[in-house]
C-alpha cells in the first residue's frame, strides 16, 4: 500500500456538483479496508508526537477521517457542523466555498484556552472551509497545531490561507 494506491482509489467525477468542478469522490477509497487503514495510519504517524488534545473534524467528510484519526491518536473529537445541527450553544463563522457560500458552527464550550487542536477535512480546495473552522477554534482560545487533509487541490492554493496559522499537511495532491 502506497500513496499512489491511495490516489488510485479516489474516483474523479467531472462536473459535479457544478460544471467545471472535478469532484474527488472518497467513497471508493473508504470502501477498501486496507486503503482506509493506510490513510489513518499515515496521518496518525505524522502527528504521533504532536501532543494533540482534540481533532476538530469538519462536517461531513471530515468526520469520517477525523473520528478514526482521533481514535488512533488517543485524543478527543470535536465536530464543526453546518448551521442548526449542534444542540447546545454555538458560535458561527461564514465562508466561501469553491462552489457557493456556507456557514459553520462549533459548540461554545467544545474547546478551552490552551487546547492543542488538529483540524481535519477530506479535501482542501480554496481553503475557505478550513479557514472558517480555524477562526472558530481561535475564537474559543484553543491552539491550532496543524491542518490535515487526505486530498489537496494544488492549483487552488488553499494552503496559502492556512500556512500563516499552522502547518498544512496533505496525503495526496492533484
Ligand atoms: P474549500 O473550502 O474550497 O477548501 O473546500 C473544501 C470543502 O469542500 C471540503 O469539505 C471538501 O469536502 C469540499 N470540496 C471542495 N472542492 C471539492 C472537490 N473538488 N471534490 C470534493 N470535495 C470538494
Tab-separated table of C-alpha atoms and ligand atoms in Angstrom:
chain	number	residue	atom	x	y	z
A	1	UNK	CA	0.000	0.000	0.000
A	2	UNK	CA	1.485	3.337	-1.105
A	3	UNK	CA	0.376	6.909	-1.677
A	4	UNK	CA	-0.267	6.097	-5.340
A	5	UNK	CA	-2.570	3.222	-4.254
A	6	UNK	CA	-4.497	5.723	-2.117
A	7	UNK	CA	-4.617	8.163	-5.035
A	8	UNK	CA	-5.795	5.471	-7.442
A	9	UNK	CA	-8.612	4.540	-5.072
A	10	UNK	CA	-10.110	8.065	-5.229
A	11	UNK	CA	-12.663	8.459	-8.035
A	12	UNK	CA	-12.870	11.657	-10.095
A	13	UNK	CA	-16.388	12.826	-11.017
A	14	UNK	CA	-16.220	15.579	-13.660
A	15	UNK	CA	-18.744	18.441	-13.459
A	16	UNK	CA	-20.147	17.614	-10.007
A	17	UNK	CA	-21.893	19.415	-8.367
A	18	UNK	CA	-21.407	22.131	-10.999
A	19	UNK	CA	-19.867	22.333	-14.482
A	20	UNK	CA	-16.080	22.681	-14.274
A	21	UNK	CA	-15.677	21.076	-10.831
A	22	UNK	CA	-13.578	17.887	-10.690
A	23	UNK	CA	-15.184	16.224	-7.670
A	24	UNK	CA	-12.847	13.911	-5.754
A	25	UNK	CA	-15.063	11.051	-4.591
A	26	UNK	CA	-13.575	9.396	-1.499
A	27	UNK	CA	-16.345	6.781	-1.185
A	28	UNK	CA	-14.349	4.462	-3.450
A	29	UNK	CA	-11.333	4.812	-1.121
A	30	UNK	CA	-13.366	4.296	2.062
A	31	UNK	CA	-14.845	1.058	0.716
A	32	UNK	CA	-11.419	-0.591	0.761
A	33	UNK	CA	-10.376	-1.502	4.308
A	34	UNK	CA	-6.654	-1.509	3.518
A	35	UNK	CA	-6.857	1.961	1.913
A	36	UNK	CA	-8.829	3.421	4.807
A	37	UNK	CA	-6.400	1.910	7.307
A	38	UNK	CA	-3.389	3.253	5.413
A	39	UNK	CA	-4.890	6.771	5.251
A	40	UNK	CA	-5.491	6.843	9.009
A	41	UNK	CA	-2.159	5.196	9.868
A	42	UNK	CA	-0.199	7.676	7.714
A	43	UNK	CA	-1.981	10.693	9.187
A	44	UNK	CA	-1.541	9.320	12.716
A	45	UNK	CA	2.174	8.631	12.135
A	46	UNK	CA	2.720	12.237	11.043
A	47	UNK	CA	1.040	13.662	14.154
A	48	UNK	CA	2.053	10.976	16.671
A	49	UNK	CA	4.414	13.304	18.569
A	50	UNK	CA	2.339	16.481	18.150
A	51	UNK	CA	0.561	16.166	21.523
A	52	UNK	CA	-2.888	16.748	20.024
A	53	UNK	CA	-5.675	17.151	22.600
A	54	UNK	CA	-8.550	17.304	20.085
A	55	UNK	CA	-9.129	16.501	16.455
A	56	UNK	CA	-11.632	19.026	15.104
A	57	UNK	CA	-13.450	17.385	12.179
A	58	UNK	CA	-15.421	19.368	9.612
A	59	UNK	CA	-18.883	18.086	8.554
A	60	UNK	CA	-19.372	15.794	6.819
A	61	UNK	CA	-16.382	14.006	5.327
A	62	UNK	CA	-14.024	15.438	7.928
A	63	UNK	CA	-15.970	13.378	10.481
A	64	UNK	CA	-15.095	10.120	8.743
A	65	UNK	CA	-11.335	10.641	8.756
A	66	UNK	CA	-11.231	12.866	11.841
A	67	UNK	CA	-13.006	10.438	14.153
A	68	UNK	CA	-10.845	7.492	13.076
A	69	UNK	CA	-7.723	9.641	13.465
A	70	UNK	CA	-8.768	10.793	16.958
A	71	UNK	CA	-9.216	7.145	17.967
A	72	UNK	CA	-5.764	6.300	16.624
A	73	UNK	CA	-4.107	9.321	18.282
A	74	UNK	CA	-5.909	8.638	21.550
A	75	UNK	CA	-7.382	12.130	21.714
A	76	UNK	CA	-10.859	13.650	21.742
A	77	UNK	CA	-13.008	14.529	18.724
A	78	UNK	CA	-14.846	17.834	18.320
A	79	UNK	CA	-17.327	18.345	15.463
A	80	UNK	CA	-17.612	21.544	13.422
A	81	UNK	CA	-21.042	21.410	11.798
A	82	UNK	CA	-23.380	23.076	9.313
A	83	UNK	CA	-25.844	25.571	10.887
A	84	UNK	CA	-28.590	24.316	13.173
A	85	UNK	CA	-27.172	20.849	13.780
A	86	UNK	CA	-25.361	21.270	17.109
A	87	UNK	CA	-27.790	21.162	20.047
A	88	UNK	CA	-26.070	23.355	22.655
A	89	UNK	CA	-24.932	26.990	22.476
A	90	UNK	CA	-22.771	27.632	19.385
A	91	UNK	CA	-20.637	30.270	17.704
A	92	UNK	CA	-20.684	30.617	13.895
A	93	UNK	CA	-18.431	31.652	11.021
A	94	UNK	CA	-19.397	32.304	7.376
A	95	UNK	CA	-17.104	31.315	4.499
A	96	UNK	CA	-16.763	30.984	0.707
A	97	UNK	CA	-16.613	27.555	-0.974
A	98	UNK	CA	-15.157	26.524	-4.331
A	99	UNK	CA	-18.873	26.278	-5.187
A	100	UNK	CA	-21.065	28.729	-3.183
A	101	UNK	CA	-21.032	30.026	0.407
A	102	UNK	CA	-21.847	28.368	3.701
A	103	UNK	CA	-21.616	28.714	7.462
A	104	UNK	CA	-20.013	26.542	10.136
A	105	UNK	CA	-20.700	26.237	13.858
A	106	UNK	CA	-18.943	24.846	16.916
A	107	UNK	CA	-20.198	24.361	20.463
A	108	UNK	CA	-19.149	27.338	22.546
A	109	UNK	CA	-17.828	25.032	25.298
A	110	UNK	CA	-16.172	22.490	22.968
A	111	UNK	CA	-12.614	23.792	23.449
A	112	UNK	CA	-10.705	25.635	26.150
A	113	UNK	CA	-7.806	28.079	26.043
A	114	UNK	CA	-4.570	26.157	25.507
A	115	UNK	CA	-6.124	23.025	23.994
A	116	UNK	CA	-3.927	21.703	21.172
A	117	UNK	CA	-6.056	21.126	18.074
A	118	UNK	CA	-5.642	19.339	14.749
A	119	UNK	CA	-8.229	20.441	12.145
A	120	UNK	CA	-9.198	17.631	9.730
A	121	UNK	CA	-11.154	17.518	6.482
A	122	UNK	CA	-11.158	15.173	3.493
A	123	UNK	CA	-10.022	17.789	0.977
A	124	UNK	CA	-8.651	21.310	0.708
A	125	UNK	CA	-9.719	23.313	-2.359
A	126	UNK	CA	-9.667	27.126	-1.928
A	127	UNK	CA	-9.269	26.687	1.818
A	128	UNK	CA	-12.271	28.724	2.970
A	129	UNK	CA	-13.835	25.851	4.882
A	130	UNK	CA	-10.730	25.052	6.910
A	131	UNK	CA	-10.076	28.764	7.432
A	132	UNK	CA	-13.584	29.191	8.896
A	133	UNK	CA	-13.046	26.174	11.173
A	134	UNK	CA	-9.736	27.724	12.259
A	135	UNK	CA	-11.460	31.005	13.144
A	136	UNK	CA	-13.958	29.098	15.294
A	137	UNK	CA	-11.162	27.260	17.106
A	138	UNK	CA	-9.253	30.511	17.631
A	139	UNK	CA	-12.367	32.308	18.935
A	140	UNK	CA	-12.535	29.658	21.665
A	141	UNK	CA	-8.890	30.329	22.556
A	142	UNK	CA	-7.523	26.928	21.540
A	143	UNK	CA	-4.207	26.472	19.754
A	144	UNK	CA	-4.172	25.170	16.162
A	145	UNK	CA	-1.227	22.797	15.833
A	146	UNK	CA	-1.902	21.831	12.199
A	147	UNK	CA	-4.408	21.183	9.433
A	148	UNK	CA	-4.624	17.697	7.884
A	149	UNK	CA	-6.296	16.677	4.638
A	150	UNK	CA	-6.412	13.463	2.670
A	151	UNK	CA	-6.505	15.412	-0.628
A	152	UNK	CA	-5.053	18.777	-1.653
A	153	UNK	CA	-6.023	20.535	-4.923
A	154	UNK	CA	-2.728	22.321	-5.550
A	155	UNK	CA	-3.794	24.815	-8.225
A	156	UNK	CA	-6.374	26.416	-5.903
A	157	UNK	CA	-3.586	27.110	-3.358
A	158	UNK	CA	-5.817	26.852	-0.294
A	159	UNK	CA	-2.718	26.299	1.837
A	160	UNK	CA	-1.769	29.965	1.339
A	161	UNK	CA	-4.769	30.869	3.541
A	162	UNK	CA	-3.790	28.391	6.270
A	163	UNK	CA	0.004	28.433	6.394
A	164	UNK	CA	0.134	31.728	8.316
A	165	UNK	CA	-1.885	29.932	11.029
A	166	UNK	CA	-0.241	26.490	11.241
A	167	UNK	CA	1.315	23.559	9.351
A	168	UNK	CA	-0.734	22.253	6.410
A	169	UNK	CA	-0.339	18.508	5.774
A	170	UNK	CA	-1.950	16.542	2.936
A	171	UNK	CA	-1.507	12.930	1.878
A	172	UNK	CA	-2.219	13.104	-1.865
A	173	UNK	CA	-2.081	16.071	-4.187
A	174	UNK	CA	-3.676	16.868	-7.575
B	1	LIG	P1	-12.626	24.709	0.255
B	1	LIG	O1	-13.275	25.498	1.310
B	1	LIG	O2	-12.743	25.341	-1.099
B	1	LIG	O3	-11.196	24.336	0.588
B	1	LIG	O4	-13.452	23.364	0.086
B	1	LIG	C1	-13.232	22.269	0.898
B	1	LIG	C2	-14.516	21.565	1.250
B	1	LIG	O5	-15.380	21.407	0.134
B	1	LIG	C3	-14.230	20.187	1.766
B	1	LIG	O6	-15.120	19.919	2.836
B	1	LIG	C4	-14.474	19.276	0.581
B	1	LIG	O7	-15.124	18.106	1.003
B	1	LIG	C5	-15.357	20.075	-0.353
B	1	LIG	N1	-14.834	20.150	-1.721
B	1	LIG	C6	-14.418	21.272	-2.353
B	1	LIG	N2	-13.995	21.023	-3.579
B	1	LIG	C7	-14.116	19.682	-3.758
B	1	LIG	C8	-13.804	18.786	-4.838
B	1	LIG	N3	-13.292	19.232	-5.990
B	1	LIG	N4	-14.036	17.471	-4.633
B	1	LIG	C9	-14.549	17.014	-3.472
B	1	LIG	N5	-14.869	17.810	-2.431
B	1	LIG	C10	-14.646	19.131	-2.563
